[in-house]
Coordinates of C-alpha atoms in Angstrom, one line a residue:
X4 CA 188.3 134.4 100.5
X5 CA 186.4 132.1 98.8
X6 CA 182.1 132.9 99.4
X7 CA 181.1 130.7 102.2
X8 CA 179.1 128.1 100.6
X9 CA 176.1 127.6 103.1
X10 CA 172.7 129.7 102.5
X11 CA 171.7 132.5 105.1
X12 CA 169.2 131.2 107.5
X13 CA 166.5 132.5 106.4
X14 CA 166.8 130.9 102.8
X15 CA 164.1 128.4 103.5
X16 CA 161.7 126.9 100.4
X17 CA 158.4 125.6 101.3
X18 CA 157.7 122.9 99.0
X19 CA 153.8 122.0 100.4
X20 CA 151.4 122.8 103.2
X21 CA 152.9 119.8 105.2
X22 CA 156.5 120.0 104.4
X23 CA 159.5 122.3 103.9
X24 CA 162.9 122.3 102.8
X25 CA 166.0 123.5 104.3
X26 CA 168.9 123.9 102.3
X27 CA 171.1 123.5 105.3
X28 CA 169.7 119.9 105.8
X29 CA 172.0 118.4 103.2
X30 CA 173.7 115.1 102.9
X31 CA 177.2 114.4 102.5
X32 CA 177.1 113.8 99.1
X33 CA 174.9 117.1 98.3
X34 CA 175.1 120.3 97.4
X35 CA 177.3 121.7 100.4
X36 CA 179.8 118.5 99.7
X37 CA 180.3 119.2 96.2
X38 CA 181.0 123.2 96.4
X39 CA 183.5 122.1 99.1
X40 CA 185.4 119.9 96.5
X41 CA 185.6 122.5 94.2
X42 CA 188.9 124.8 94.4
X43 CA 187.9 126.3 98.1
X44 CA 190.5 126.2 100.4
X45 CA 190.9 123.7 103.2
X46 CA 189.6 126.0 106.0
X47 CA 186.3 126.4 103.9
X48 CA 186.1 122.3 103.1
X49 CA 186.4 121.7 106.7
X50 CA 183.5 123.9 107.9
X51 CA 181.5 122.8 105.0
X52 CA 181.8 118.7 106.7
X53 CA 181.1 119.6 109.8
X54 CA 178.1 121.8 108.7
X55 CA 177.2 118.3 107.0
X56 CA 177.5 116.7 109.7
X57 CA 175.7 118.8 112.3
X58 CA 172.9 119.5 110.1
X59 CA 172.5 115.5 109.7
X60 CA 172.3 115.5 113.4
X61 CA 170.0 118.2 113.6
X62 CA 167.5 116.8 110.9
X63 CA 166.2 113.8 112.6
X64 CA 164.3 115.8 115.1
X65 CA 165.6 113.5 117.8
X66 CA 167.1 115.5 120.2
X67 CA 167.9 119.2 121.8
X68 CA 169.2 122.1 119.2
X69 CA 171.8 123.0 121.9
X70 CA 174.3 120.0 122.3
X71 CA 174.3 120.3 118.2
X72 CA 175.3 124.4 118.4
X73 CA 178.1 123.4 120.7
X74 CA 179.7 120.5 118.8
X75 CA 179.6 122.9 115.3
X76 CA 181.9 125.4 117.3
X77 CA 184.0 122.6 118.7
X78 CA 184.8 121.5 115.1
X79 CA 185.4 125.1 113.3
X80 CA 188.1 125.2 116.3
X81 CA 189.5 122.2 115.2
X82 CA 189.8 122.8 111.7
X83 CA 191.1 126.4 112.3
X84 CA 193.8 125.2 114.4
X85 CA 194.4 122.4 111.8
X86 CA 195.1 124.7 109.4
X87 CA 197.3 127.3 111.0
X88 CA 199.3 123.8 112.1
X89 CA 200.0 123.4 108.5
X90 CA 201.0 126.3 107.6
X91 CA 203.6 126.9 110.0
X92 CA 205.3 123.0 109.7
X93 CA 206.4 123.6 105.9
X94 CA 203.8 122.9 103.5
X95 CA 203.9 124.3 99.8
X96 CA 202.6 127.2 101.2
X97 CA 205.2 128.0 103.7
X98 CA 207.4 130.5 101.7
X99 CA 205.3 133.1 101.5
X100 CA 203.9 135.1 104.5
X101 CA 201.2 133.4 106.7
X102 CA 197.9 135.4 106.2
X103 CA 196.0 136.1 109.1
X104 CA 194.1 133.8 110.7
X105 CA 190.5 134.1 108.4
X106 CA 187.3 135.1 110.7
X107 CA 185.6 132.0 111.0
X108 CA 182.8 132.0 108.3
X109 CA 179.2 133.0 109.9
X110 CA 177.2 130.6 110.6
X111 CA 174.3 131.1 110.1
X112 CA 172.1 131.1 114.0
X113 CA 170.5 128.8 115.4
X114 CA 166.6 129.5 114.9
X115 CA 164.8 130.9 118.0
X116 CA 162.2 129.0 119.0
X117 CA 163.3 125.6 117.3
X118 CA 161.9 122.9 118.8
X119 CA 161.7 119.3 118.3
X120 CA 161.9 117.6 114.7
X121 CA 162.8 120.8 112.7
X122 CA 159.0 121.7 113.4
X123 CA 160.5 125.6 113.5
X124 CA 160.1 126.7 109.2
X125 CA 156.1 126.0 110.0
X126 CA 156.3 128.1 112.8
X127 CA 157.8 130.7 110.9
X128 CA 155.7 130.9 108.1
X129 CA 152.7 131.4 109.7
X130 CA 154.4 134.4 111.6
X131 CA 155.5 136.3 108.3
X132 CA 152.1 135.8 106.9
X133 CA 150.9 137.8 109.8
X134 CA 154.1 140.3 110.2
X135 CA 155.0 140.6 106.9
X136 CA 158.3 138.9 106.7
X137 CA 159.9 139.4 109.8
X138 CA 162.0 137.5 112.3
X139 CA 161.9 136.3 115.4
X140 CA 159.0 134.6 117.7
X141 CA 156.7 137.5 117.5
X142 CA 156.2 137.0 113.3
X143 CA 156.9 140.8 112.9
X144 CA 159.9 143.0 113.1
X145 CA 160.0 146.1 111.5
X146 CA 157.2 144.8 109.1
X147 CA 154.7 144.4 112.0
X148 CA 155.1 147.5 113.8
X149 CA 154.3 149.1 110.3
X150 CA 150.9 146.9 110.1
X151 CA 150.0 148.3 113.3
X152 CA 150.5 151.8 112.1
X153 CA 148.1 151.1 109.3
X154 CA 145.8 149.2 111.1
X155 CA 145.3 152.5 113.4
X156 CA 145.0 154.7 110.3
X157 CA 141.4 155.9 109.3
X158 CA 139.4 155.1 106.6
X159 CA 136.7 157.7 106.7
X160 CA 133.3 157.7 107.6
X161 CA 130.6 155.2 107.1
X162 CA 127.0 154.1 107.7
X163 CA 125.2 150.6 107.5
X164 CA 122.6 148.8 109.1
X165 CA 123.7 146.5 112.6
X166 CA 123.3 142.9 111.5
X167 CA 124.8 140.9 114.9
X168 CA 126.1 137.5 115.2
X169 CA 124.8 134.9 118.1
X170 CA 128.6 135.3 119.2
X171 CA 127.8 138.9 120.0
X172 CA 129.8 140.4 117.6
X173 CA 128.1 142.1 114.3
X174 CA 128.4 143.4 110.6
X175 CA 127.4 146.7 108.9
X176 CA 125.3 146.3 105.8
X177 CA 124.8 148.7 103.1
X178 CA 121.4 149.6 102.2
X179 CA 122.3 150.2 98.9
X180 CA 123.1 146.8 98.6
X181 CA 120.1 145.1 99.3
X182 CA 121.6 144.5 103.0
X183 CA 123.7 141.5 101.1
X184 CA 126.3 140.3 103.0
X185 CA 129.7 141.3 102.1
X186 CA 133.8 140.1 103.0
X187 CA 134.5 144.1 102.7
X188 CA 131.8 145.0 105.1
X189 CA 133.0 146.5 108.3
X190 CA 133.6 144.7 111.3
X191 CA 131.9 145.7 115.0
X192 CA 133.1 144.2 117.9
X193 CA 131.6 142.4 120.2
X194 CA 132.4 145.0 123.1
X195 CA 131.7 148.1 121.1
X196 CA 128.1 146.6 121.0
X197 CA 127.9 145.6 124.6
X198 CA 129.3 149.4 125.7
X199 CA 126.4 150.7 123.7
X200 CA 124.0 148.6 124.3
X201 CA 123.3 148.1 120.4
X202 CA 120.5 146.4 118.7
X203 CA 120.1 144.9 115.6
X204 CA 119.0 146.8 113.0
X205 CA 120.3 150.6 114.0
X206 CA 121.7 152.7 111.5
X207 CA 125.2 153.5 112.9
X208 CA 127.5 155.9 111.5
X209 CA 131.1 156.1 112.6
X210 CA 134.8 155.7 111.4
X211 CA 136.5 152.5 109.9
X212 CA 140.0 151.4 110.5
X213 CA 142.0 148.2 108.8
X214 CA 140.9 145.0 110.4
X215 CA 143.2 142.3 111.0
X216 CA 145.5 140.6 107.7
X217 CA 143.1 139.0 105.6
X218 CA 140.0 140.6 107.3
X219 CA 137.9 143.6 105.8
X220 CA 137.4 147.1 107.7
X221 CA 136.9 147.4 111.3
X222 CA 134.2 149.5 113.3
X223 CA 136.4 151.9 116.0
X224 CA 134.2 154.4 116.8
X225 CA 130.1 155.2 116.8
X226 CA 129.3 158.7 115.5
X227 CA 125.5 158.9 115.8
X228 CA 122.9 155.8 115.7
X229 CA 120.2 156.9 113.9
X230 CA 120.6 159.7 113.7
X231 CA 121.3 160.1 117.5
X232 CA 124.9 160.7 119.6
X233 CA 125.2 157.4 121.8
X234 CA 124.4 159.7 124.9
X235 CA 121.0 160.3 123.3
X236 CA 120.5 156.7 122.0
X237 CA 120.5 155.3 126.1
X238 CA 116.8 157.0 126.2
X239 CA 115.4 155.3 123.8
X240 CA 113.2 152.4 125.3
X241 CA 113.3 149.4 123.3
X242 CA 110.6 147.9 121.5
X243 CA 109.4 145.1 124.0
X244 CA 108.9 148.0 126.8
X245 CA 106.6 150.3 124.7
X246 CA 102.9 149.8 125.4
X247 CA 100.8 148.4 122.1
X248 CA 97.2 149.6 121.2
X249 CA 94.9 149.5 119.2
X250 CA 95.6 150.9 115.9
X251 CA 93.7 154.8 116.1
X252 CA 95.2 156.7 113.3
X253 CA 93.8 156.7 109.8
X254 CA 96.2 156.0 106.7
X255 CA 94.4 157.0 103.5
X256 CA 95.0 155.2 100.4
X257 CA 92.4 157.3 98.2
X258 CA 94.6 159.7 96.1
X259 CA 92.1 160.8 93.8
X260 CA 89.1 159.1 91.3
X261 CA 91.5 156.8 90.5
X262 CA 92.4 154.0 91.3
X263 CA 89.1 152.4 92.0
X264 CA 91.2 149.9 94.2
X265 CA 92.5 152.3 96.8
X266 CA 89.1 154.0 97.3
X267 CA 87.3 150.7 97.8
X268 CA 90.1 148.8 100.2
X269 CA 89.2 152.8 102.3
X270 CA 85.7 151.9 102.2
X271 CA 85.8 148.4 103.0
X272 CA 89.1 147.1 104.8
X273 CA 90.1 150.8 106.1
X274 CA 93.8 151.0 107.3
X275 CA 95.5 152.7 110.5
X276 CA 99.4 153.2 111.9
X277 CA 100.2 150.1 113.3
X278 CA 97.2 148.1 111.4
X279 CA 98.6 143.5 111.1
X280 CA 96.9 143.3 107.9
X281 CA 97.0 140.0 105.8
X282 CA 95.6 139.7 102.0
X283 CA 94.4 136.5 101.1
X284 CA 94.9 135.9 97.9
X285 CA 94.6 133.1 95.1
X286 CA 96.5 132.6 91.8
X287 CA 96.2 135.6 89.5
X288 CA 93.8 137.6 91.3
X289 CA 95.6 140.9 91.0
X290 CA 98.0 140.6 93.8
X291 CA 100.9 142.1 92.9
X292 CA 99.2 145.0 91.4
X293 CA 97.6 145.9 94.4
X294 CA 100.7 145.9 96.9
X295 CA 101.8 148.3 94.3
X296 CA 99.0 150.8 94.3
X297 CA 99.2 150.9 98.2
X298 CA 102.8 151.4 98.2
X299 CA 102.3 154.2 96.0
X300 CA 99.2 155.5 97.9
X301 CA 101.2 155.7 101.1
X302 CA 104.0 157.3 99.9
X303 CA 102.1 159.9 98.2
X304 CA 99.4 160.3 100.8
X305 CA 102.0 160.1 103.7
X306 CA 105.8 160.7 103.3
X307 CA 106.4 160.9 106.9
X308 CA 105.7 156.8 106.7
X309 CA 109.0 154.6 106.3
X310 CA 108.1 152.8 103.7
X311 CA 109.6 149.5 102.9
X312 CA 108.6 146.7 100.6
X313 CA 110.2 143.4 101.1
X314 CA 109.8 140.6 98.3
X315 CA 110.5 137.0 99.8
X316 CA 111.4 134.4 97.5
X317 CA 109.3 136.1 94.6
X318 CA 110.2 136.4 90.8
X319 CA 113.0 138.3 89.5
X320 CA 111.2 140.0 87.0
X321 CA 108.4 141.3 89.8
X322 CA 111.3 142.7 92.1
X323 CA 112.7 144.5 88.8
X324 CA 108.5 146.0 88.1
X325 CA 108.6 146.6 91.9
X326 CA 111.6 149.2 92.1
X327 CA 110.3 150.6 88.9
X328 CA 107.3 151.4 89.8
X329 CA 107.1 151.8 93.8
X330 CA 108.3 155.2 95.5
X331 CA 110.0 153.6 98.5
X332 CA 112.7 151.2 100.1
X333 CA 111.9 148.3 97.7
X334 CA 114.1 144.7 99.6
X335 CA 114.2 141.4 97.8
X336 CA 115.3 138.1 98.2
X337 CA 114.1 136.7 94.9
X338 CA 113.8 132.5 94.3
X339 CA 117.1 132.3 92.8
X340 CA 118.5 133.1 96.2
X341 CA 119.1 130.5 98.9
X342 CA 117.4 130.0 101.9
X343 CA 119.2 131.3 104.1
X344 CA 119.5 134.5 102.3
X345 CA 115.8 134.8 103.1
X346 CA 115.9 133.9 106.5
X347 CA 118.5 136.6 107.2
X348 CA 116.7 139.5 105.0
X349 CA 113.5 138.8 106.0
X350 CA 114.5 139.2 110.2
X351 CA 116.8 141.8 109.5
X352 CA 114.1 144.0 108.0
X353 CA 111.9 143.4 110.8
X354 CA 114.5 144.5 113.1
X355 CA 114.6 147.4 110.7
X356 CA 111.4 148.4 111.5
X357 CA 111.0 147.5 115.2
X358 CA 113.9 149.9 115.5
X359 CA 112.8 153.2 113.6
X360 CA 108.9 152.2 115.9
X361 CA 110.6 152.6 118.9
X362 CA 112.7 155.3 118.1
X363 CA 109.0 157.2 117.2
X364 CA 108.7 157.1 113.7
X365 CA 105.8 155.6 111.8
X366 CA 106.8 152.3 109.5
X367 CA 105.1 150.7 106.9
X368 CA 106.2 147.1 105.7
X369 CA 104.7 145.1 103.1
X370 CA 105.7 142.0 102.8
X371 CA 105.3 139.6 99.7
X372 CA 104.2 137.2 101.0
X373 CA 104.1 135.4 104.1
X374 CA 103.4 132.1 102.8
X375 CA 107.0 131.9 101.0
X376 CA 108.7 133.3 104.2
X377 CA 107.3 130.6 106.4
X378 CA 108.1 128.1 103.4
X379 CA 111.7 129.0 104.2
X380 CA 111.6 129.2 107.3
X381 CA 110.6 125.3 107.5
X382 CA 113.5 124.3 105.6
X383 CA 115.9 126.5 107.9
X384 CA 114.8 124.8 110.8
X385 CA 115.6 121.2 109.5
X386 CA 113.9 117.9 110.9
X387 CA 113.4 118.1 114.4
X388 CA 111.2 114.9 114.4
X389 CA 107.6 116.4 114.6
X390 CA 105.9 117.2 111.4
X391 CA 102.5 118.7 111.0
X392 CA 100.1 118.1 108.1
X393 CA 101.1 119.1 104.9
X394 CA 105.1 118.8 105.9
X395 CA 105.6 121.3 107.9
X396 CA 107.5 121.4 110.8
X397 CA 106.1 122.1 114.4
X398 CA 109.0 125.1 115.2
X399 CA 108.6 126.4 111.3
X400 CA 106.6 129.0 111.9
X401 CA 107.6 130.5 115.3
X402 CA 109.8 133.1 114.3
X403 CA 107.2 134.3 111.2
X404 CA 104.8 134.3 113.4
X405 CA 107.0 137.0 115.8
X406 CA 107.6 138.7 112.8
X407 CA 103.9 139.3 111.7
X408 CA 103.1 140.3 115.5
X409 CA 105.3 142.5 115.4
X410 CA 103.0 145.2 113.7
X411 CA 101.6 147.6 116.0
X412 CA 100.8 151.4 117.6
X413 CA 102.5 152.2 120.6
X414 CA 100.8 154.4 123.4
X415 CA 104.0 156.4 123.7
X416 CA 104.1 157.1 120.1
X417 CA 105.5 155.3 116.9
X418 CA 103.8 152.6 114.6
X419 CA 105.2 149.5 112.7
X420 CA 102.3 148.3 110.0
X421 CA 102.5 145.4 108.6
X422 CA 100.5 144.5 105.3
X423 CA 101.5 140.6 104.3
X424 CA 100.2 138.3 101.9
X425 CA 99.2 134.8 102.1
X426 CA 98.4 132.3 99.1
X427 CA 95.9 130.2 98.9
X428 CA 94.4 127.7 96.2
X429 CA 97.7 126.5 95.2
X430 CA 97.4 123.3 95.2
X431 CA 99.5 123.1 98.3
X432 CA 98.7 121.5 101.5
X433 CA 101.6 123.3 103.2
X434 CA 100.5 126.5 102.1
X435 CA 96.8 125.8 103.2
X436 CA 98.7 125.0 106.7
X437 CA 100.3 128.1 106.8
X438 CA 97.2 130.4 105.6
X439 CA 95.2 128.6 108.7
X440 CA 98.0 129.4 111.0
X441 CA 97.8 132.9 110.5
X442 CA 94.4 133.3 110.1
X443 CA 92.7 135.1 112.6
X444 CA 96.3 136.6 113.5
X445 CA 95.9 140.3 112.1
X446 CA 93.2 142.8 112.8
X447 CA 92.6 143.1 109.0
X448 CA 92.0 140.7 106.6
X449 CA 91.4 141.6 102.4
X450 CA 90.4 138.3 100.9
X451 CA 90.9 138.0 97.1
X452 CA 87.9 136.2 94.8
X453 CA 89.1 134.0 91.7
X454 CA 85.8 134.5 90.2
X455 CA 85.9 138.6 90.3
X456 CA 89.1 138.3 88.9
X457 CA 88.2 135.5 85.7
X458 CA 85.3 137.9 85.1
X459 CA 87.9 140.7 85.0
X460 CA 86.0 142.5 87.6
X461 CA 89.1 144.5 89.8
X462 CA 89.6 144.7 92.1
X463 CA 88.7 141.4 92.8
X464 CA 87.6 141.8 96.5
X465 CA 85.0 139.6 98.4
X466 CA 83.3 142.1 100.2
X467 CA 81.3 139.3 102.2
X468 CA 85.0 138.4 103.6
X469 CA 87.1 141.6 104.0
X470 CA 87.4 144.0 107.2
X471 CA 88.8 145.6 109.7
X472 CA 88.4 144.6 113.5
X473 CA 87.7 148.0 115.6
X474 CA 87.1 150.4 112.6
X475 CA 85.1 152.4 114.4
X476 CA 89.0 153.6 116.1
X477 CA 89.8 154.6 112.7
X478 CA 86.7 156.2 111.1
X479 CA 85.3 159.4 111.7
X480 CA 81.3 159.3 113.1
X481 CA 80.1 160.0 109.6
X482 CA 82.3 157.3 107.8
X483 CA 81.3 154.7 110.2
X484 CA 77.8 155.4 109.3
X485 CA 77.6 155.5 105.8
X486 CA 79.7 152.2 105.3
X487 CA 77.6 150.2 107.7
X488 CA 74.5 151.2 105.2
X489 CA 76.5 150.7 102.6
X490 CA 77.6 147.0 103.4
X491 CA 74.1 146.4 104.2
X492 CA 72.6 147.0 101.1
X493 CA 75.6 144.7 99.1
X494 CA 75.5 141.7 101.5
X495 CA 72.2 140.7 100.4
X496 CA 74.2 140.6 96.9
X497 CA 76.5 137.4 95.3
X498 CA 80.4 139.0 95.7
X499 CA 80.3 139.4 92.0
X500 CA 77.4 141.1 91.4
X501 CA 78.1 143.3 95.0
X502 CA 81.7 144.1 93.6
X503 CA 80.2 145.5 89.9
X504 CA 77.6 148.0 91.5
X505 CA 80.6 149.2 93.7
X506 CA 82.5 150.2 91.0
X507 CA 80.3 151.7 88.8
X508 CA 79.1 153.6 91.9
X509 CA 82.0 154.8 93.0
X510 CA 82.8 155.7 89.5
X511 CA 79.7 158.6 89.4
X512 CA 81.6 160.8 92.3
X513 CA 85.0 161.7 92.4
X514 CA 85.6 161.1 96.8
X515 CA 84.7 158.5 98.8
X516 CA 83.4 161.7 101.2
X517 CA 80.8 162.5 98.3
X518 CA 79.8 159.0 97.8
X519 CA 78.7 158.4 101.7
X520 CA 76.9 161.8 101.7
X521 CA 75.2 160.1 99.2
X522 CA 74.5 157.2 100.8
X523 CA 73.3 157.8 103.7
X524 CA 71.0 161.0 102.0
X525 CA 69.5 157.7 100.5
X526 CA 69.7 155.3 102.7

């Protein structure tokens, strides 16, 4: 018997996003029509009308699919009948032996689901996308149920920093990766974070499964949480609940005769665990080299620090000198980044750090600088119709101003430090804005002279205008008392002329411990 000449059902050819075409959807005079009038026999011509005709019907969308299925049977028993008729009341092909009655050719079924309008091919392509070529309402079949086998299949173990979502839900983000934001980075649902009562910023290790079609990884299950089982991360208190103090702990930046720098910023601006320090400084006063040389102080002095630098809109070639030179965790969002980029490292480092505090650990971040954070900051916020002096807006700095008093010692143990730098001199009324907001803000302040630093005198510290609020917490007895002599006899002195005896002081004994024997012997 001649091939029937209608396509299977499924044979449907999307031509665009907001249209498709049916090859049973033909006219008279289309496709269908002409293979009838080609050679098939009658019972096949027949069918291939009233398949025309039906499908007519059924393409203007008008009415029910049902009435049209019932009329397409009613006319292949018709043309069946019609034909055995014929055969049996003498036509030419009444000599030789009837053949049996030929099944009726399959037609192909009615689509489930079809409503209205032929909107049913739509319907069914966005459920193979999802099943992977299957039929029926559910968009899946066989093809499904073997997505749902993968998706249950592990992928092995990984780790990443929490970054969450306001919709409750979160991402991990690889260290390694400067905590950019990836499509492959696993997914952590929103109620695996409320059963564990997650915060941002955790270190969570745990297994990966296959996320959803068209989604990257998915978070199933929690292993440890820095370096914790979830039963022993519930006793952790969070940050807010931990009882701040003044800083009492010494961190000691002098690593030997040199640097000068280090042994001078002990002597006159003298750090502790948990110390909100800000530097002040101008244009090409030596800046950069000095975050450097007390990055490198505390990770040689102290290893049990965390140590992490965070560049904020700085320059690409100082982020490369930075992880060259600096032993440590070295995070940048350099100026060819967007703002938002430095909006979301900058908070999610803090929350870094605010997590490792609680958890006990000491942390020491130094940011670079302050001043480009808040700049960012101001144009993340938008216009919201109140505008200070210089162009900066009234809720601009509300959140770098959290992240800067964020830096303290707990009572129950722990420290966050927090060393951030603020420009000055730049011929910016913003910035000036910004310095003035956080002035008065930390409990140390290192101010940075332009003149020490265009008569090449480094480091290029205004004595006059640098310290520390509650030294005397941080210094032993002995200390305390040879650098209150020792500021005594240089404040009678202009900064320049203070800063050059200093040096070549300090250069005539190898310690700092030598150099106040010394002093107050003398003095």
């Amino acid at each position: 018997m001649a091939k029937h000449a209608n396509p299977p059902a499924d044979d449907v050819v999307f031509q665009d996003e907001g249209s498709f075409y049916d090859p049973d959807d033909q006219d008279d005079d289309g496709p269908v029509a002409a293979r009838g009038s080609g050679g098939h026999d009658a019972d096949d011509a027949g069918d291939s009308e009233g398949s025309s005709d039906s499908s007519d019907q059924e393409g203007t969308g008008g009415g029910d699919s049902q009435p049209g299925k019932h009329r397409r049977r009613r006319r292949r028993r018709r043309s069946r009948k019609g034909g055995e008729g014929t055969a049996a009341g003498g036509s030419e092909t009444a000599s030789t032996p009837a053949p049996a009655p030929a099944p009726a050719p399959s037609r192909p079924e009615p689509r489930q689901h079809q409503g209205r309008g032929g909107q049913n091919p739509r319907h069914r392509r966005g459920n193979d996308r999802r099943g992977g070529g299957g039929s029926g309402g559910n968009g899946g079949g066989d093809a499904g149920e073997g997505n749902d086998r993968d998706a249950s299949k592990s992928l092995g173990v990984v780790e990443g920093i929490l970054e969450l979502h306001p919709k409750g839900y979160g991402f991990l983000r690889d260290p390694k990766n400067n905590y950019a934001s990836g499509k492959n980075d696993p997914f952590v649902p929103a109620s695996l974070i409320e059963k564990n009562k997650l915060r941002e910023g955790l270190l969570l290790r745990g297994e990966i499964v296959h996320g959803h079609k068209g989604q990257g990884p998915r978070f199933r299950t929690i292993e440890a949480i820095d370096g914790r089982t979830p039963e022993e991360y519930t006793r952790v208190r969070p940050f807010d609940e931990l009882t701040a103090v003044n800083p009492f702990e010494r961190i000691r930046l002098e690593t030997g005769t040199t640097p000068i720098t280090m042994r001078v910023m002990d002597l006159l601006t003298p750090l502790g665990k948990g110390q909100r320090a800000l530097i002040v400084a101008p244009p090409r006063t030596g800046k950069t080299m000095l975050l450097q040389e007390i990055a490198n102080s505390v990770s040689t002095n102290h290893p049990e620090m965390h140590l992490i630098v965070l560049l904020i809109d700085e320059r690409p070639e100082e982020v490369t000198e930075m992880r060259r030179r600096v032993r440590g965790e070295v995070i940048a969002s350099s100026m060819d980044r967007d703002v938002e980029s430095h909006v979301r490292i900058s908070q999610l480092i803090i929350e870094r750090g605010k997590r490792l505090a609680e958890a006990g650990k000491h942390v020491f971040i130094l940011l670079d600088s302050i001043t480009r954070t808040a700049r960012a900051f101001n144009k993340w916020v938008g216009n919201t119709g109140r505008t200070m002096s210089g162009g900066l807006d009234v809720k601009a700095l509300d959140i770098p101003k959290k992240m800067f008093g964020t830096a303290r010692r707990f009572d129950e143990g722990g420290s966050l430090t927090v060393v951030a730098t603020a420009l000055i001199d730049t011929g910016s009324r913003m910035d000036e804005v910004i310095f003035q907001e956080f002035k008065g803000t930390g409990n140390m302040e290192l101010v940075l002279n332009r003149q020490l630093a265009d008569r090449r005198v480094w480091p290029a510290i205004d004595i006059g205008m640098s310290g520390t609020r509650r030294e005397e917490l941080i210094l032993t007895p002995e200390e305390l008392d040879g650098i209150i002599m020792l500021r005594r006899s240089l404040v009678s002195l202009n900064p320049i002329e203070a800063m050059e005896q200093l040096v070549k002081t300090l250069a005539r004994f190898p310690t700092n411990r030598e150099f106040l024997t010394k002093i107050r012997a003398i003095l």
